[in-house]
PDB file of C-alpha atoms and ligand atoms in Angstrom:
ATOM      1  CA  UNK Y1338      89.141 119.782  80.817  1.00 69.00           C
ATOM      2  CA  UNK Y1339      90.901 117.362  78.508  1.00 85.00           C
ATOM      3  CA  UNK Y1340      90.974 114.716  81.225  1.00 94.00           C
ATOM      4  CA  UNK Y1341      87.181 114.521  81.291  1.00 95.00           C
ATOM      5  CA  UNK Y1342      87.152 113.398  77.654  1.00 95.00           C
ATOM      6  CA  UNK Y1343      90.031 110.990  78.145  1.00 97.00           C
ATOM      7  CA  UNK Y1344      88.436 109.382  81.207  1.00 97.00           C
ATOM      8  CA  UNK Y1345      85.187 108.984  79.246  1.00 97.00           C
ATOM      9  CA  UNK Y1346      87.101 107.384  76.380  1.00 98.00           C
ATOM     10  CA  UNK Y1347      88.765 104.930  78.777  1.00 98.00           C
ATOM     11  CA  UNK Y1348      85.314 104.008  80.169  1.00 98.00           C
ATOM     12  CA  UNK Y1349      84.027 103.371  76.659  1.00 98.00           C
ATOM     13  CA  UNK Y1350      86.990 101.153  75.833  1.00 98.00           C
ATOM     14  CA  UNK Y1351      86.517  99.208  79.091  1.00 98.00           C
ATOM     15  CA  UNK Y1352      82.902  98.651  78.124  1.00 98.00           C
ATOM     16  CA  UNK Y1353      83.727  97.687  74.545  1.00 98.00           C
ATOM     17  CA  UNK Y1354      86.032  94.911  75.712  1.00 98.00           C
ATOM     18  CA  UNK Y1355      83.875  93.702  78.568  1.00 98.00           C
ATOM     19  CA  UNK Y1356      86.166  94.991  81.284  1.00 98.00           C
ATOM     20  CA  UNK Y1357      84.758  95.780  84.727  1.00 97.00           C
ATOM     21  CA  UNK Y1358      83.912  99.498  84.880  1.00 96.00           C
ATOM     22  CA  UNK Y1359      86.675 101.346  86.708  1.00 96.00           C
ATOM     23  CA  UNK Y1360      89.180  98.470  86.479  1.00 98.00           C
ATOM     24  CA  UNK Y1361      91.628 100.506  84.387  1.00 98.00           C
ATOM     25  CA  UNK Y1362      93.439 103.330  86.164  1.00 98.00           C
ATOM     26  CA  UNK Y1363      95.135 106.218  84.404  1.00 98.00           C
ATOM     27  CA  UNK Y1364      98.747 107.015  85.291  1.00 98.00           C
ATOM     28  CA  UNK Y1365      99.556 110.521  84.039  1.00 98.00           C
ATOM     29  CA  UNK Y1366     103.195 110.406  82.946  1.00 98.00           C
ATOM     30  CA  UNK Y1367     104.553 113.834  83.849  1.00 98.00           C
ATOM     31  CA  UNK Y1368     108.217 113.291  82.945  1.00 97.00           C
ATOM     32  CA  UNK Y1369     109.831 116.412  81.432  1.00 96.00           C
ATOM     33  CA  UNK Y1370     106.767 118.470  82.394  1.00 96.00           C
ATOM     34  CA  UNK Y1371     107.329 121.418  84.730  1.00 96.00           C
ATOM     35  CA  UNK Y1372     105.182 121.799  87.833  1.00 96.00           C
ATOM     36  CA  UNK Y1373     103.015 124.488  86.170  1.00 96.00           C
ATOM     37  CA  UNK Y1374     101.847 121.898  83.649  1.00 96.00           C
ATOM     38  CA  UNK Y1375     101.001 119.423  86.395  1.00 97.00           C
ATOM     39  CA  UNK Y1376      98.991 121.802  88.621  1.00 97.00           C
ATOM     40  CA  UNK Y1377      95.868 121.885  86.413  1.00 96.00           C
ATOM     41  CA  UNK Y1378      95.547 118.100  86.663  1.00 97.00           C
ATOM     42  CA  UNK Y1379      96.008 118.154  90.436  1.00 98.00           C
ATOM     43  CA  UNK Y1380      93.440 120.939  90.713  1.00 97.00           C
ATOM     44  CA  UNK Y1381      91.044 118.851  88.631  1.00 96.00           C
ATOM     45  CA  UNK Y1382      91.449 116.067  91.183  1.00 97.00           C
ATOM     46  CA  UNK Y1383      93.786 113.670  89.409  1.00 98.00           C
ATOM     47  CA  UNK Y1384      96.206 112.027  91.859  1.00 98.00           C
ATOM     48  CA  UNK Y1385      98.028 109.255  90.004  1.00 98.00           C
ATOM     49  CA  UNK Y1386     101.293 110.232  88.290  1.00 98.00           C
ATOM     50  CA  UNK Y1387     104.391 108.586  86.866  1.00 98.00           C
ATOM     51  CA  UNK Y1388     107.964 109.798  86.465  1.00 98.00           C
ATOM     52  CA  UNK Y1389     110.852 107.975  84.846  1.00 97.00           C
ATOM     53  CA  UNK Y1390     113.796 109.634  86.572  1.00 98.00           C
ATOM     54  CA  UNK Y1391     114.491 109.750  90.297  1.00 98.00           C
ATOM     55  CA  UNK Y1392     116.347 113.068  90.146  1.00 98.00           C
ATOM     56  CA  UNK Y1393     113.627 114.829  88.211  1.00 98.00           C
ATOM     57  CA  UNK Y1394     110.927 113.507  90.545  1.00 98.00           C
ATOM     58  CA  UNK Y1395     112.933 114.723  93.544  1.00 98.00           C
ATOM     59  CA  UNK Y1396     113.015 118.221  92.105  1.00 98.00           C
ATOM     60  CA  UNK Y1397     109.236 118.433  91.487  1.00 98.00           C
ATOM     61  CA  UNK Y1398     107.150 116.220  93.723  1.00 98.00           C
ATOM     62  CA  UNK Y1399     108.022 117.159  97.322  1.00 98.00           C
ATOM     63  CA  UNK Y1400     106.639 120.660  96.646  1.00 97.00           C
ATOM     64  CA  UNK Y1401     103.551 119.293  94.881  1.00 98.00           C
ATOM     65  CA  UNK Y1402     102.921 116.834  97.709  1.00 97.00           C
ATOM     66  CA  UNK Y1403     103.081 119.730 100.176  1.00 97.00           C
ATOM     67  CA  UNK Y1404     100.095 121.302  98.405  1.00 96.00           C
ATOM     68  CA  UNK Y1405      97.974 118.267  97.512  1.00 98.00           C
ATOM     69  CA  UNK Y1406      97.186 115.210  99.588  1.00 97.00           C
ATOM     70  CA  UNK Y1407      96.780 111.616  98.439  1.00 98.00           C
ATOM     71  CA  UNK Y1408      99.149 111.833  95.502  1.00 98.00           C
ATOM     72  CA  UNK Y1409     100.253 108.406  94.268  1.00 98.00           C
ATOM     73  CA  UNK Y1410     103.570 108.573  92.434  1.00 98.00           C
ATOM     74  CA  UNK Y1411     105.034 105.695  90.406  1.00 99.00           C
ATOM     75  CA  UNK Y1412     108.591 105.223  89.169  1.00 99.00           C
ATOM     76  CA  UNK Y1413     108.379 103.866  85.612  1.00 98.00           C
ATOM     77  CA  UNK Y1414     112.001 104.336  84.509  1.00 98.00           C
ATOM     78  CA  UNK Y1415     115.136 102.345  85.312  1.00 97.00           C
ATOM     79  CA  UNK Y1416     116.417 102.433  88.875  1.00 98.00           C
ATOM     80  CA  UNK Y1417     120.141 102.535  89.614  1.00 97.00           C
ATOM     81  CA  UNK Y1418     121.287 101.020  92.873  1.00 97.00           C
ATOM     82  CA  UNK Y1419     122.821 104.311  94.077  1.00 97.00           C
ATOM     83  CA  UNK Y1420     119.362 105.990  93.886  1.00 98.00           C
ATOM     84  CA  UNK Y1421     117.448 103.396  95.864  1.00 98.00           C
ATOM     85  CA  UNK Y1422     117.200 105.285  99.180  1.00 98.00           C
ATOM     86  CA  UNK Y1423     115.961 108.387  97.408  1.00 98.00           C
ATOM     87  CA  UNK Y1424     113.468 106.378  95.338  1.00 98.00           C
ATOM     88  CA  UNK Y1425     112.062 104.653  98.439  1.00 98.00           C
ATOM     89  CA  UNK Y1426     111.343 108.094  99.949  1.00 98.00           C
ATOM     90  CA  UNK Y1427     109.766 109.534  96.799  1.00 98.00           C
ATOM     91  CA  UNK Y1428     107.659 106.872  95.117  1.00 98.00           C
ATOM     92  CA  UNK Y1429     104.598 105.011  96.341  1.00 98.00           C
ATOM     93  CA  UNK Y1430     105.128 102.325  93.726  1.00 99.00           C
ATOM     94  CA  UNK Y1431     108.326 101.299  91.900  1.00 99.00           C
ATOM     95  CA  UNK Y1432     107.378  99.532  88.654  1.00 99.00           C
ATOM     96  CA  UNK Y1433     110.818  98.665  87.319  1.00 98.00           C
ATOM     97  CA  UNK Y1434     112.333  95.816  89.322  1.00 98.00           C
ATOM     98  CA  UNK Y1435     114.139  93.684  86.777  1.00 98.00           C
ATOM     99  CA  UNK Y1436     117.347  92.097  88.091  1.00 98.00           C
ATOM    100  CA  UNK Y1437     118.635  90.178  91.095  1.00 98.00           C
ATOM    101  CA  UNK Y1438     121.262  92.696  92.228  1.00 98.00           C
ATOM    102  CA  UNK Y1439     118.636  95.462  92.266  1.00 98.00           C
ATOM    103  CA  UNK Y1440     116.356  93.316  94.435  1.00 98.00           C
ATOM    104  CA  UNK Y1441     119.216  92.563  96.805  1.00 98.00           C
ATOM    105  CA  UNK Y1442     120.054  96.246  97.155  1.00 98.00           C
ATOM    106  CA  UNK Y1443     116.404  97.218  97.656  1.00 98.00           C
ATOM    107  CA  UNK Y1444     115.906  94.486 100.243  1.00 98.00           C
ATOM    108  CA  UNK Y1445     118.731  96.009 102.308  1.00 98.00           C
ATOM    109  CA  UNK Y1446     117.038  99.425 102.385  1.00 98.00           C
ATOM    110  CA  UNK Y1447     113.300  98.821 102.138  1.00 98.00           C
ATOM    111  CA  UNK Y1448     111.049  98.518 105.166  1.00 97.00           C
ATOM    112  CA  UNK Y1449     107.255  98.673 105.554  1.00 95.00           C
ATOM    113  CA  UNK Y1450     107.812 102.235 106.783  1.00 96.00           C
ATOM    114  CA  UNK Y1451     109.267 103.328 103.440  1.00 98.00           C
ATOM    115  CA  UNK Y1452     107.044 105.485 101.278  1.00 98.00           C
ATOM    116  CA  UNK Y1453     107.211 102.735  98.663  1.00 98.00           C
ATOM    117  CA  UNK Y1454     104.512 100.216  99.568  1.00 98.00           C
ATOM    118  CA  UNK Y1455     104.373  98.196  96.355  1.00 98.00           C
ATOM    119  CA  UNK Y1456     106.758  96.970  93.693  1.00 98.00           C
ATOM    120  CA  UNK Y1457     106.091  95.775  90.147  1.00 99.00           C
ATOM    121  CA  UNK Y1458     108.406  93.594  88.088  1.00 99.00           C
ATOM    122  CA  UNK Y1459     109.199  94.860  84.588  1.00 98.00           C
ATOM    123  CA  UNK Y1460     109.162  92.086  81.992  1.00 98.00           C
ATOM    124  CA  UNK Y1461     111.077  92.393  78.714  1.00 98.00           C
ATOM    125  CA  UNK Y1462     108.328  90.661  76.733  1.00 98.00           C
ATOM    126  CA  UNK Y1463     110.092  91.306  73.422  1.00 98.00           C
ATOM    127  CA  UNK Y1464     113.403  89.928  74.760  1.00 97.00           C
ATOM    128  CA  UNK Y1465     115.139  93.000  73.342  1.00 96.00           C
ATOM    129  CA  UNK Y1466     118.822  93.011  74.384  1.00 94.00           C
ATOM    130  CA  UNK Y1467     119.001  96.776  74.971  1.00 92.00           C
ATOM    131  CA  UNK Y1468     115.754  97.023  76.919  1.00 95.00           C
ATOM    132  CA  UNK Y1469     115.194  96.906  80.662  1.00 97.00           C
ATOM    133  CA  UNK Y1470     113.053  94.169  82.160  1.00 98.00           C
ATOM    134  CA  UNK Y1471     113.535  90.547  83.114  1.00 98.00           C
ATOM    135  CA  UNK Y1472     113.401  87.964  80.326  1.00 98.00           C
ATOM    136  CA  UNK Y1473     110.190  85.920  80.523  1.00 98.00           C
ATOM    137  CA  UNK Y1474     112.263  82.735  81.003  1.00 98.00           C
ATOM    138  CA  UNK Y1475     113.948  84.274  84.074  1.00 98.00           C
ATOM    139  CA  UNK Y1476     110.737  85.611  85.592  1.00 98.00           C
ATOM    140  CA  UNK Y1477     110.063  82.738  87.957  1.00 98.00           C
ATOM    141  CA  UNK Y1478     113.534  82.942  89.475  1.00 98.00           C
ATOM    142  CA  UNK Y1479     113.317  86.708  89.994  1.00 98.00           C
ATOM    143  CA  UNK Y1480     109.787  86.541  91.401  1.00 98.00           C
ATOM    144  CA  UNK Y1481     110.797  83.826  93.855  1.00 98.00           C
ATOM    145  CA  UNK Y1482     113.819  85.835  94.977  1.00 98.00           C
ATOM    146  CA  UNK Y1483     111.666  88.939  95.504  1.00 98.00           C
ATOM    147  CA  UNK Y1484     108.779  87.302  97.310  1.00 98.00           C
ATOM    148  CA  UNK Y1485     110.377  84.354  99.155  1.00 98.00           C
ATOM    149  CA  UNK Y1486     113.933  85.429  99.900  1.00 98.00           C
ATOM    150  CA  UNK Y1487     113.275  89.141 100.377  1.00 98.00           C
ATOM    151  CA  UNK Y1488     109.565  89.309 101.212  1.00 97.00           C
ATOM    152  CA  UNK Y1489     109.082  92.334  98.989  1.00 98.00           C
ATOM    153  CA  UNK Y1490     105.453  93.241  98.240  1.00 98.00           C
ATOM    154  CA  UNK Y1491     105.280  92.454  94.519  1.00 98.00           C
ATOM    155  CA  UNK Y1492     101.817  93.516  93.415  1.00 98.00           C
ATOM    156  CA  UNK Y1493     102.162  94.109  89.688  1.00 99.00           C
ATOM    157  CA  UNK Y1494     103.891  93.583  86.373  1.00 99.00           C
ATOM    158  CA  UNK Y1495     104.904  96.158  83.792  1.00 98.00           C
ATOM    159  CA  UNK Y1496     106.004  95.975  80.152  1.00 98.00           C
ATOM    160  CA  UNK Y1497     106.947  98.193  77.225  1.00 98.00           C
ATOM    161  CA  UNK Y1498     106.456  96.271  73.952  1.00 98.00           C
ATOM    162  CA  UNK Y1499     108.964  96.682  71.096  1.00 97.00           C
ATOM    163  CA  UNK Y1500     108.128  99.875  69.175  1.00 94.00           C
ATOM    164  CA  UNK Y1501     107.818  98.329  65.756  1.00 91.00           C
ATOM    165  CA  UNK Y1502     105.700  95.296  66.612  1.00 96.00           C
ATOM    166  CA  UNK Y1503     102.036  94.581  67.160  1.00 98.00           C
ATOM    167  CA  UNK Y1504     101.779  95.068  70.946  1.00 98.00           C
ATOM    168  CA  UNK Y1505      98.938  92.579  71.444  1.00 98.00           C
ATOM    169  CA  UNK Y1506     101.062  89.397  71.838  1.00 98.00           C
ATOM    170  CA  UNK Y1507     103.214  91.248  74.388  1.00 98.00           C
ATOM    171  CA  UNK Y1508     100.198  92.448  76.358  1.00 98.00           C
ATOM    172  CA  UNK Y1509      98.731  88.942  76.260  1.00 98.00           C
ATOM    173  CA  UNK Y1510     101.976  87.427  77.537  1.00 98.00           C
ATOM    174  CA  UNK Y1511     102.162  89.864  80.458  1.00 98.00           C
ATOM    175  CA  UNK Y1512      98.555  89.145  81.414  1.00 98.00           C
ATOM    176  CA  UNK Y1513      99.221  85.397  81.317  1.00 98.00           C
ATOM    177  CA  UNK Y1514     102.215  85.707  83.621  1.00 98.00           C
ATOM    178  CA  UNK Y1515     100.187  87.874  86.024  1.00 98.00           C
ATOM    179  CA  UNK Y1516      97.362  85.326  86.066  1.00 98.00           C
ATOM    180  CA  UNK Y1517      99.738  82.397  86.586  1.00 98.00           C
ATOM    181  CA  UNK Y1518     101.260  84.006  89.653  1.00 98.00           C
ATOM    182  CA  UNK Y1519      98.110  85.671  90.982  1.00 98.00           C
ATOM    183  CA  UNK Y1520      99.555  89.153  90.538  1.00 98.00           C
ATOM    184  CA  UNK Y1521      96.738  91.739  90.498  1.00 98.00           C
ATOM    185  CA  UNK Y1522      98.164  94.829  88.762  1.00 98.00           C
ATOM    186  CA  UNK Y1523      99.142  94.935  85.089  1.00 99.00           C
ATOM    187  CA  UNK Y1524     100.836  98.143  83.929  1.00 99.00           C
ATOM    188  CA  UNK Y1525     100.734  98.284  80.144  1.00 98.00           C
ATOM    189  CA  UNK Y1526      99.514 100.620  77.433  1.00 98.00           C
ATOM    190  CA  UNK Y1527     100.889 104.014  76.390  1.00 98.00           C
ATOM    191  CA  UNK Y1528      99.467 106.858  74.302  1.00 97.00           C
ATOM    192  CA  UNK Y1529      99.709 104.965  71.005  1.00 96.00           C
ATOM    193  CA  UNK Y1530      98.502 101.538  72.132  1.00 98.00           C
ATOM    194  CA  UNK Y1531      96.337 101.830  75.263  1.00 98.00           C
ATOM    195  CA  UNK Y1532      93.084 100.556  73.700  1.00 98.00           C
ATOM    196  CA  UNK Y1533      94.828  97.267  72.802  1.00 98.00           C
ATOM    197  CA  UNK Y1534      96.289  97.094  76.314  1.00 98.00           C
ATOM    198  CA  UNK Y1535      92.835  97.539  77.857  1.00 98.00           C
ATOM    199  CA  UNK Y1536      91.489  94.811  75.569  1.00 98.00           C
ATOM    200  CA  UNK Y1537      94.240  92.487  76.872  1.00 98.00           C
ATOM    201  CA  UNK Y1538      93.645  93.122  80.579  1.00 98.00           C
ATOM    202  CA  UNK Y1539      95.665  96.196  81.552  1.00 98.00           C
ATOM    203  CA  UNK Y1540      94.779  97.666  84.941  1.00 98.00           C
ATOM    204  CA  UNK Y1541      97.069 100.704  84.632  1.00 98.00           C
ATOM    205  CA  UNK Y1542      97.688 102.636  81.441  1.00 98.00           C
ATOM    206  CA  UNK Y1543     100.611 105.057  81.381  1.00 98.00           C
ATOM    207  CA  UNK Y1544      99.890 108.085  79.233  1.00 98.00           C
ATOM    208  CA  UNK Y1545     102.215 111.033  78.691  1.00 97.00           C
ATOM    209  CA  UNK Y1546     101.848 112.550  75.227  1.00 96.00           C
ATOM    210  CA  UNK Y1547      98.087 112.043  75.168  1.00 96.00           C
ATOM    211  CA  UNK Y1548      97.717 114.106  78.364  1.00 96.00           C
ATOM    212  CA  UNK Y1549     100.508 116.674  78.226  1.00 94.00           C
ATOM    213  CA  UNK Y1550     101.162 116.890  74.489  1.00 88.00           C
ATOM    214  CA  UNK Y1551     104.533 116.291  72.872  1.00 74.00           C
ATOM    215  CA  UNK Y1552     107.520 116.343  75.214  1.00 61.00           C
ATOM    216  CA  UNK Y1553     108.943 119.766  76.003  1.00 55.00           C
TER     217      UNK Y1553
HETATM  218  C1  PLP X1022     107.231 108.103  78.686  1.00 81.62           C
HETATM  219  C2  PLP X1022     106.676 106.820  79.136  1.00 81.62           C
HETATM  220  C3  PLP X1022     105.308 106.529  79.003  1.00 81.62           C
HETATM  221  C4  PLP X1022     104.322 107.472  78.339  1.00 81.62           C
HETATM  222  O1  PLP X1022     104.534 107.471  76.960  1.00 81.62           O
HETATM  223  P1  PLP X1022     103.572 108.267  75.951  1.00 81.62           P
HETATM  224  O2  PLP X1022     103.833 107.620  74.653  1.00 81.62           O
HETATM  225  O3  PLP X1022     104.001 109.693  75.996  1.00 81.62           O
HETATM  226  O4  PLP X1022     102.191 108.068  76.425  1.00 81.62           O
HETATM  227  C5  PLP X1022     104.848 105.318  79.482  1.00 81.62           C
HETATM  228  N1  PLP X1022     105.691 104.424  80.068  1.00 81.62           N
HETATM  229  C6  PLP X1022     106.994 104.657  80.210  1.00 81.62           C
HETATM  230  C7  PLP X1022     107.851 103.630  80.859  1.00 81.62           C
HETATM  231  C8  PLP X1022     107.539 105.869  79.757  1.00 81.62           C
HETATM  232  O5  PLP X1022     108.860 106.088  79.902  1.00 81.62           O
END
């Protein structure tokens, strides 16, 4: 099984950079993959998956959850306010909180009984105008709104560095923000840059291509 090799590689990278063994979890990004492609990983025992679209997740995961227990599903793509109720029923973790009006709308619908138990804030570390995520300079305001005004369980941060830049300064920035605010989970690192993310303190790497091959 391909996952055996990948999990061993992750262990070796943890060790190389002095990370605590087992401190980096692997999120298998199954977007665009049909259920048949996901089954082998569930049968192998993997339980942590990510999807970037609410609609697509709704069409695949209820059936998969009916057959396998303890699945942990993360939303890693943008969330529109009209999909919030559906997202709160589908995802254990929503990683893409990034703007005040989204927080306000979530706060109206979320309760501790929702399937979603944890939220991450997405940070636009590269300050790219077209990209989702809160600007680093606006982080404090958004974090305060989420945790103080709305009492949402913010347990992590997420970033996607600009494609054409060295990702290390972006990973370092995200880790610094997490440390400053005492936020335990740091979602960063994709197929092409996960070793650097692990070196910088990632606790959750999000791999699609490396696990499932090129997108179908
Ligand atoms: C698709 C996607 C990934 C996985 O990307 P790969 O390069 O295929 O590993 C990770 N994070 C997000 C937010 C994605 O949309």
